[in-house]
Amino acid sequence: MKRFYILTFLTLSISSFNAQKSDNSLKQAFQNKFYIGTAMNLEQINGKDKKSVDIIKKQFSSIVAENCMKSMYLQPQEGKFFFDDADQFVGFGEKNNMFIIGHTLIWHSQVPNWFFIDKDGKNVSSEVLKQRMKNHITTVVSRYKGRVKGWDVVNEAIMEDGSYRKSKFYEILGEEFIPLAFRYAQEADPNAELYYNDYNEWHPGKVKTVIQLMKDLKSKGIRIDGIGMQAHVGLDTPSIDEYEKAMVAYTESGVKVNITELEISALPSPWGTSANVSDKVAYDEKMNPYKKGLPKDVQAQWENRYQDFFKLFLKHQDKIRRVTLWGVTDNQSWKNDFPIKGRTDYPLLFDRQFKVKPIVEKLIKLTETK
Ligand code: XIL
């Protein structure tokens, strides 16, 4: 009798182990490495796009809102906050046990005009802008205190050559707007992780200034927990080596790195890898070569590129908190319209029919050896 119980127990344990093994999800494969996340658009957040929602639940352990938590949506008019979409997004994350990221508090894009001007259309004083920043950050961060686990506090404030972007925040407040934003966020939720997020953060000039910025914050007693390295990358640029150098440099200054906004465009790029959303380039047929699908050689190149990046991330898994894809399926990717409107791109891990691409299995395989 006793033997029967032991045998049954063993059979059950082995089959549940196999069931777990055969789950084949990114979430499971990376669970002891770092969070693996995705951005969610509105149709996913409100549940209309059921197929993507199923993919998100199965595959990802972290989420970020692609748009609905940007200031132009959260506070379209001064003092009039709109939280419906963001509430749903955070609710979804909690229900599914996900590491929820808030994107983004202070950014020069997708920010409403009222933020910077008075009733006559003139720039507000530094005191007024500080007050508006404080009110925005405090209201938003407090609402999701303890629920949103990490915030992109400031997004894209530094240029490739290391100078500060001449945004309205900078014009009115100078460099000080960054420490102020971090201080307001820290006061509103002392336990949330706070990040500085940017694109092209492998450019040596940018690396230098971002590291200096971290030092300045720390010397003022202000916390910064991580650097978000956006990864809107192409087939050729940046090199893995450049990316690695920057990652290591950031972590040597005492923070974790988040690989944010990852997608690998398969299309020719008119200028490299800028991701400044207001930059646009006119449509040109030559720049949209794969309307009916990727040729085999480009497909192989694209897969290799994803694998090279993930090999790098796995090599430095102790330094990485999270890797987040910028969307689920190819047809939803902003890359179809950026920087050239109306192209057909293939940057993500799921295809236009919501099918998992073969690359996913290959990325999962990489976790078995690293
Ligand atoms: C993009 C979204 O994907 C688009 O839907 C929107 O129209 C513009 O913004 N850097 C960022 C992201 O930090 O918020 C941007 O997202 C892409 C570049």
Short mmCIF file of C-alpha atoms and ligand atoms in Angstrom, two decimals:
data_model
loop_
_atom_site.label_atom_id
_atom_site.label_comp_id
_atom_site.label_asym_id
_atom_site.label_seq_id
_atom_site.Cartn_x
_atom_site.Cartn_y
_atom_site.Cartn_z
CA MET A 1 0.00 0.00 0.00
CA LYS A 2 2.76 2.37 1.04
CA ARG A 3 4.60 1.62 -2.21
CA PHE A 4 1.49 2.46 -4.17
CA TYR A 5 1.31 5.89 -2.54
CA ILE A 6 4.97 6.60 -3.18
CA LEU A 7 4.63 5.56 -6.82
CA THR A 8 1.53 7.69 -7.31
CA PHE A 9 3.27 10.63 -5.68
CA LEU A 10 6.30 10.19 -7.95
CA THR A 11 4.17 9.91 -11.10
CA LEU A 12 2.21 13.02 -10.18
CA SER A 13 5.36 14.98 -9.38
CA ILE A 14 7.03 13.99 -12.63
CA SER A 15 3.98 14.86 -14.71
CA SER A 16 3.56 18.24 -13.05
CA PHE A 17 7.29 18.88 -13.60
CA ASN A 18 6.85 18.02 -17.29
CA ALA A 19 3.77 20.19 -17.56
CA GLN A 20 5.80 23.07 -16.17
CA LYS A 21 8.68 22.35 -18.51
CA SER A 22 6.48 22.19 -21.57
CA ASP A 23 4.86 25.58 -20.83
CA ASN A 24 7.34 27.13 -23.26
CA SER A 25 6.73 30.69 -22.24
CA LEU A 26 9.18 33.55 -22.05
CA LYS A 27 7.87 34.31 -18.58
CA GLN A 28 8.80 30.91 -17.29
CA ALA A 29 12.11 30.66 -19.12
CA PHE A 30 13.34 33.99 -17.77
CA GLN A 31 11.82 33.77 -14.30
CA ASN A 32 15.15 33.38 -12.52
CA LYS A 33 16.96 35.84 -14.77
CA PHE A 34 15.03 39.12 -15.02
CA TYR A 35 11.48 40.32 -15.63
CA ILE A 36 10.41 39.99 -19.23
CA GLY A 37 7.84 42.60 -20.16
CA THR A 38 5.75 44.16 -22.86
CA ALA A 39 4.11 47.49 -23.57
CA MET A 40 0.31 47.44 -23.71
CA ASN A 41 -1.82 49.57 -26.03
CA LEU A 42 -5.41 50.68 -25.34
CA GLU A 43 -7.18 47.76 -27.05
CA GLN A 44 -5.16 45.40 -24.90
CA ILE A 45 -5.74 47.40 -21.74
CA ASN A 46 -9.51 47.54 -22.25
CA GLY A 47 -9.58 43.85 -23.22
CA LYS A 48 -10.95 44.28 -26.79
CA ASP A 49 -7.87 42.67 -28.30
CA LYS A 50 -8.39 39.33 -26.59
CA LYS A 51 -5.79 37.46 -28.62
CA SER A 52 -3.01 39.79 -27.54
CA VAL A 53 -4.23 39.73 -23.96
CA ASP A 54 -3.91 35.93 -23.93
CA ILE A 55 -0.36 36.23 -25.22
CA ILE A 56 0.50 38.84 -22.59
CA LYS A 57 -0.86 36.72 -19.74
CA LYS A 58 1.01 33.65 -20.88
CA GLN A 59 4.32 35.17 -21.92
CA PHE A 60 5.15 38.26 -19.86
CA SER A 61 5.90 39.02 -16.21
CA SER A 62 5.95 42.81 -16.47
CA ILE A 63 3.90 45.48 -18.25
CA VAL A 64 4.16 49.15 -19.15
CA ALA A 65 1.52 51.33 -20.84
CA GLU A 66 2.53 52.33 -24.38
CA ASN A 67 0.70 55.68 -24.17
CA CYS A 68 -2.06 56.10 -21.61
CA MET A 69 0.15 57.16 -18.69
CA LYS A 70 1.85 59.99 -20.54
CA SER A 71 1.03 63.46 -19.25
CA MET A 72 -1.12 64.54 -22.23
CA TYR A 73 -3.49 61.65 -21.44
CA LEU A 74 -3.34 61.75 -17.64
CA GLN A 75 -3.73 65.52 -17.30
CA PRO A 76 -5.03 66.94 -20.61
CA GLN A 77 -6.08 70.17 -18.88
CA GLU A 78 -4.56 71.65 -15.78
CA GLY A 79 -6.06 69.96 -12.73
CA LYS A 80 -8.36 67.71 -14.81
CA PHE A 81 -6.93 64.24 -14.48
CA PHE A 82 -8.14 61.27 -16.54
CA PHE A 83 -7.32 57.95 -14.89
CA ASP A 84 -9.77 55.44 -16.41
CA ASP A 85 -7.32 53.77 -18.80
CA ALA A 86 -4.39 53.86 -16.40
CA ASP A 87 -6.58 52.38 -13.63
CA GLN A 88 -7.54 49.51 -15.92
CA PHE A 89 -3.93 48.97 -16.88
CA VAL A 90 -2.76 48.80 -13.27
CA GLY A 91 -5.73 46.58 -12.35
CA PHE A 92 -4.79 44.15 -15.12
CA GLY A 93 -1.21 43.99 -13.91
CA GLU A 94 -2.21 43.32 -10.33
CA LYS A 95 -4.73 40.67 -11.27
CA ASN A 96 -2.08 38.86 -13.27
CA ASN A 97 0.70 39.28 -10.78
CA MET A 98 2.89 41.44 -12.96
CA PHE A 99 5.68 43.90 -12.22
CA ILE A 100 3.99 47.14 -13.24
CA ILE A 101 5.95 50.04 -14.71
CA GLY A 102 4.77 53.64 -14.99
CA HIS A 103 5.81 55.45 -18.17
CA THR A 104 6.47 58.37 -17.97
CA LEU A 105 6.26 61.36 -15.63
CA ILE A 106 8.41 64.09 -17.21
CA TRP A 107 9.03 64.02 -20.97
CA HIS A 108 9.26 66.69 -23.69
CA SER A 109 6.92 64.71 -25.99
CA GLN A 110 3.25 63.89 -25.51
CA VAL A 111 3.04 66.61 -22.89
CA PRO A 112 0.12 69.08 -23.02
CA ASN A 113 0.95 72.68 -23.98
CA TRP A 114 -0.68 74.18 -20.90
CA PHE A 115 2.15 72.75 -18.81
CA PHE A 116 4.55 75.49 -19.88
CA ILE A 117 2.44 78.56 -20.60
CA ASP A 118 0.30 81.11 -18.79
CA LYS A 119 -3.07 82.42 -19.94
CA ASP A 120 -1.38 84.84 -22.37
CA GLY A 121 0.60 82.04 -23.99
CA LYS A 122 3.90 83.13 -22.40
CA ASN A 123 6.34 80.77 -20.69
CA VAL A 124 5.49 80.37 -17.01
CA SER A 125 8.03 81.24 -14.32
CA SER A 126 10.31 78.57 -12.87
CA GLU A 127 8.22 78.59 -9.66
CA VAL A 128 5.00 77.88 -11.54
CA LEU A 129 6.56 75.09 -13.59
CA LYS A 130 7.97 73.49 -10.42
CA GLN A 131 4.50 73.63 -8.86
CA ARG A 132 2.92 72.03 -11.95
CA MET A 133 5.53 69.28 -12.06
CA LYS A 134 5.08 68.63 -8.38
CA ASN A 135 1.31 68.47 -8.66
CA HIS A 136 1.42 66.13 -11.67
CA ILE A 137 4.01 63.78 -10.20
CA THR A 138 2.50 63.72 -6.72
CA THR A 139 -1.04 63.11 -7.94
CA VAL A 140 -0.07 60.33 -10.35
CA VAL A 141 2.51 58.53 -8.22
CA SER A 142 0.38 58.68 -5.06
CA ARG A 143 -2.61 57.20 -6.86
CA TYR A 144 -0.62 54.07 -7.70
CA LYS A 145 1.56 54.00 -4.59
CA GLY A 146 2.72 50.48 -3.81
CA ARG A 147 1.08 49.19 -7.02
CA VAL A 148 3.25 50.65 -9.79
CA LYS A 149 6.64 49.25 -8.83
CA GLY A 150 8.90 51.40 -10.97
CA TRP A 151 8.62 54.80 -12.69
CA ASP A 152 10.35 56.26 -15.72
CA VAL A 153 10.62 59.54 -13.85
CA VAL A 154 12.38 61.47 -16.61
CA ASN A 155 12.48 60.42 -20.25
CA GLU A 156 14.88 61.52 -23.00
CA ALA A 157 16.45 64.63 -21.48
CA ILE A 158 20.00 64.24 -22.78
CA MET A 159 21.36 64.38 -26.32
CA GLU A 160 23.88 62.06 -27.96
CA ASP A 161 26.71 64.58 -27.55
CA GLY A 162 26.05 64.74 -23.82
CA SER A 163 24.37 68.15 -23.80
CA TYR A 164 20.94 68.67 -22.27
CA ARG A 165 17.97 68.60 -24.64
CA LYS A 166 16.62 72.12 -25.07
CA SER A 167 13.13 71.15 -23.99
CA LYS A 168 10.65 73.49 -22.33
CA PHE A 169 11.50 71.94 -18.97
CA TYR A 170 15.15 72.80 -19.56
CA GLU A 171 14.44 76.23 -20.99
CA ILE A 172 12.46 77.25 -17.90
CA LEU A 173 14.21 75.34 -15.11
CA GLY A 174 17.64 74.37 -16.44
CA GLU A 175 19.23 71.06 -15.38
CA GLU A 176 17.46 71.33 -12.04
CA PHE A 177 14.22 69.92 -13.45
CA ILE A 178 15.63 66.38 -13.28
CA PRO A 179 16.56 66.26 -9.56
CA LEU A 180 13.26 68.00 -8.80
CA ALA A 181 11.28 65.33 -10.65
CA PHE A 182 13.09 62.53 -8.83
CA ARG A 183 12.58 64.22 -5.49
CA TYR A 184 8.83 64.65 -6.05
CA ALA A 185 8.50 61.02 -7.14
CA GLN A 186 10.50 59.72 -4.19
CA GLU A 187 8.36 61.72 -1.76
CA ALA A 188 5.15 60.40 -3.29
CA ASP A 189 6.17 56.73 -3.14
CA PRO A 190 9.38 56.08 -1.19
CA ASN A 191 9.32 52.39 -2.14
CA ALA A 192 8.90 52.65 -5.90
CA GLU A 193 11.96 52.16 -8.09
CA LEU A 194 12.92 55.34 -9.94
CA TYR A 195 14.52 55.35 -13.38
CA TYR A 196 16.03 57.70 -15.92
CA ASN A 197 15.02 56.39 -19.39
CA ASP A 198 16.42 57.37 -22.80
CA TYR A 199 17.18 56.19 -26.35
CA ASN A 200 20.64 55.91 -27.92
CA GLU A 201 22.09 55.57 -24.45
CA TRP A 202 25.14 53.80 -25.78
CA HIS A 203 26.54 57.03 -27.30
CA PRO A 204 29.65 57.82 -25.23
CA GLY A 205 28.59 61.47 -24.80
CA LYS A 206 25.23 60.44 -23.42
CA VAL A 207 26.77 57.80 -21.16
CA LYS A 208 29.06 60.43 -19.64
CA THR A 209 26.30 62.90 -18.85
CA VAL A 210 23.88 60.25 -17.55
CA ILE A 211 26.57 58.96 -15.18
CA GLN A 212 27.28 62.51 -14.02
CA LEU A 213 23.56 63.00 -13.51
CA MET A 214 23.37 59.91 -11.29
CA LYS A 215 26.28 61.20 -9.21
CA ASP A 216 24.62 64.60 -8.82
CA LEU A 217 21.36 62.99 -7.71
CA LYS A 218 23.14 60.83 -5.16
CA SER A 219 25.17 63.76 -3.80
CA LYS A 220 21.89 65.57 -3.20
CA GLY A 221 20.53 62.55 -1.32
CA ILE A 222 18.08 61.74 -4.12
CA ARG A 223 17.55 58.12 -5.06
CA ILE A 224 17.85 56.69 -8.57
CA ASP A 225 17.52 52.92 -8.87
CA GLY A 226 17.97 52.23 -12.52
CA ILE A 227 18.72 53.38 -16.01
CA GLY A 228 16.19 52.50 -18.68
CA MET A 229 18.05 51.84 -21.91
CA GLN A 230 15.49 52.08 -24.67
CA ALA A 231 16.26 49.55 -27.35
CA HIS A 232 14.61 50.75 -30.54
CA VAL A 233 17.36 49.14 -32.55
CA GLY A 234 17.99 48.14 -36.14
CA LEU A 235 19.76 45.25 -37.83
CA ASP A 236 23.17 46.94 -37.78
CA THR A 237 23.26 49.71 -35.20
CA PRO A 238 24.25 49.85 -32.43
CA SER A 239 26.94 47.19 -32.18
CA ILE A 240 26.54 44.69 -29.33
CA ASP A 241 29.91 45.86 -28.11
CA GLU A 242 28.83 49.51 -27.82
CA TYR A 243 25.64 48.48 -26.05
CA GLU A 244 27.56 46.27 -23.62
CA LYS A 245 30.08 48.99 -22.76
CA ALA A 246 27.29 51.40 -21.86
CA MET A 247 25.38 48.80 -19.82
CA VAL A 248 28.47 47.97 -17.81
CA ALA A 249 29.35 51.65 -17.31
CA TYR A 250 25.89 52.37 -15.86
CA THR A 251 25.94 49.44 -13.49
CA GLU A 252 29.44 50.30 -12.31
CA SER A 253 27.92 53.54 -11.07
CA GLY A 254 25.71 51.54 -8.76
CA VAL A 255 22.37 51.10 -10.53
CA LYS A 256 20.55 48.31 -12.32
CA VAL A 257 19.85 48.49 -16.03
CA ASN A 258 16.39 48.02 -17.52
CA ILE A 259 16.30 47.19 -21.19
CA THR A 260 13.20 49.13 -22.16
CA GLU A 261 11.25 49.53 -25.39
CA LEU A 262 13.00 46.68 -27.18
CA GLU A 263 12.16 45.96 -30.79
CA ILE A 264 14.41 45.19 -33.75
CA SER A 265 13.31 46.82 -36.97
CA ALA A 266 13.93 44.71 -40.08
CA LEU A 267 13.68 47.74 -42.36
CA PRO A 268 16.32 50.11 -43.70
CA SER A 269 16.69 53.17 -41.48
CA PRO A 270 17.03 56.67 -42.89
CA TRP A 271 19.29 57.81 -40.04
CA GLY A 272 20.38 55.15 -37.59
CA THR A 273 18.43 54.72 -34.40
CA SER A 274 16.97 57.97 -33.11
CA ALA A 275 13.63 57.53 -31.37
CA ASN A 276 12.61 61.15 -30.94
CA VAL A 277 8.91 60.78 -31.74
CA SER A 278 8.51 64.15 -33.47
CA ASP A 279 11.16 63.39 -36.10
CA LYS A 280 9.51 62.35 -39.37
CA VAL A 281 10.83 61.28 -42.78
CA ALA A 282 8.81 61.32 -46.05
CA TYR A 283 7.56 58.00 -47.46
CA ASP A 284 9.74 56.44 -50.11
CA GLU A 285 8.89 53.11 -51.78
CA LYS A 286 12.54 52.00 -51.57
CA MET A 287 12.37 52.26 -47.79
CA ASN A 288 9.45 49.81 -47.60
CA PRO A 289 10.89 46.73 -49.31
CA TYR A 290 9.14 43.81 -47.52
CA LYS A 291 5.43 44.45 -47.84
CA LYS A 292 4.67 40.76 -48.42
CA GLY A 293 7.03 39.24 -45.87
CA LEU A 294 10.70 39.07 -44.99
CA PRO A 295 13.10 37.37 -47.40
CA LYS A 296 14.86 34.34 -45.85
CA ASP A 297 18.24 36.03 -45.50
CA VAL A 298 16.82 39.10 -43.78
CA GLN A 299 14.74 36.86 -41.54
CA ALA A 300 17.89 34.98 -40.51
CA GLN A 301 19.77 38.22 -39.92
CA TRP A 302 16.90 39.51 -37.77
CA GLU A 303 16.80 36.31 -35.69
CA ASN A 304 20.55 36.38 -35.16
CA ARG A 305 20.35 39.96 -34.04
CA TYR A 306 17.68 39.12 -31.41
CA GLN A 307 19.79 36.21 -30.21
CA ASP A 308 22.91 38.36 -29.99
CA PHE A 309 21.08 40.88 -27.81
CA PHE A 310 19.63 38.21 -25.55
CA LYS A 311 23.02 36.50 -25.21
CA LEU A 312 24.31 39.85 -23.99
CA PHE A 313 21.40 40.29 -21.58
CA LEU A 314 21.88 36.78 -20.19
CA LYS A 315 25.62 37.30 -19.83
CA HIS A 316 24.87 40.33 -17.64
CA GLN A 317 21.73 39.01 -15.99
CA ASP A 318 23.02 40.04 -12.56
CA LYS A 319 22.98 43.66 -13.74
CA ILE A 320 19.57 43.61 -15.44
CA ARG A 321 16.27 44.09 -13.68
CA ARG A 322 13.96 43.85 -16.69
CA VAL A 323 13.80 43.45 -20.46
CA THR A 324 10.64 44.96 -21.97
CA LEU A 325 9.46 44.56 -25.56
CA TRP A 326 7.73 47.59 -27.08
CA GLY A 327 4.53 45.76 -27.99
CA VAL A 328 3.23 42.28 -28.75
CA THR A 329 2.50 41.78 -32.46
CA ASP A 330 4.07 43.29 -35.59
CA ASN A 331 0.96 45.05 -36.85
CA GLN A 332 0.61 46.97 -33.58
CA SER A 333 4.17 48.23 -33.56
CA TRP A 334 4.73 51.98 -33.77
CA LYS A 335 7.66 51.14 -36.09
CA ASN A 336 5.22 50.71 -39.02
CA ASP A 337 4.80 54.48 -38.80
CA PHE A 338 8.09 55.67 -37.38
CA PRO A 339 10.14 57.39 -38.64
CA ILE A 340 8.36 56.85 -41.98
CA LYS A 341 4.58 56.51 -42.03
CA GLY A 342 2.92 53.54 -43.75
CA ARG A 343 5.64 50.88 -43.86
CA THR A 344 5.41 47.17 -43.08
CA ASP A 345 7.88 46.25 -40.36
CA TYR A 346 8.52 42.99 -38.46
CA PRO A 347 10.12 44.10 -35.19
CA LEU A 348 8.36 42.06 -32.49
CA LEU A 349 8.08 38.47 -31.28
CA PHE A 350 4.52 37.71 -32.48
CA ASP A 351 3.34 37.98 -36.08
CA ARG A 352 0.34 39.67 -37.70
CA GLN A 353 -1.77 36.55 -37.14
CA PHE A 354 -0.95 36.62 -33.39
CA LYS A 355 1.26 33.57 -33.88
CA VAL A 356 4.41 33.12 -31.88
CA LYS A 357 7.48 33.51 -34.12
CA PRO A 358 10.19 30.79 -34.17
CA ILE A 359 12.60 33.26 -32.52
CA VAL A 360 10.76 32.84 -29.20
CA GLU A 361 11.73 29.18 -28.94
CA LYS A 362 15.32 30.16 -29.75
CA LEU A 363 15.41 32.80 -27.02
CA ILE A 364 13.99 30.31 -24.55
CA LYS A 365 16.72 27.82 -25.57
CA LEU A 366 19.37 30.39 -24.71
CA THR A 367 18.21 30.42 -21.10
CA GLU A 368 19.01 26.72 -20.76
CA THR A 369 22.73 27.28 -21.06
CA LYS A 370 23.22 30.72 -19.52
C1 XIL B 1 5.60 55.90 -28.81
C2 XIL B 1 4.36 55.03 -28.96
O1 XIL B 1 4.76 53.72 -29.25
C3 XIL B 1 3.47 55.56 -30.06
O2 XIL B 1 2.24 54.86 -30.09
C4 XIL B 1 3.20 57.06 -29.86
O3 XIL B 1 2.48 57.56 -30.96
C5 XIL B 1 4.50 57.83 -29.70
O4 XIL B 1 5.26 57.26 -28.65
N1 XIL B 1 10.23 56.63 -26.74
C6 XIL B 1 9.33 56.47 -25.73
C7 XIL B 1 7.98 55.92 -26.01
O5 XIL B 1 9.70 56.68 -24.56
O6 XIL B 1 7.00 56.43 -25.13
C8 XIL B 1 7.57 56.17 -27.44
O7 XIL B 1 6.33 55.50 -27.68
C9 XIL B 1 8.66 55.69 -28.38
C10 XIL B 1 9.95 56.41 -28.14
#
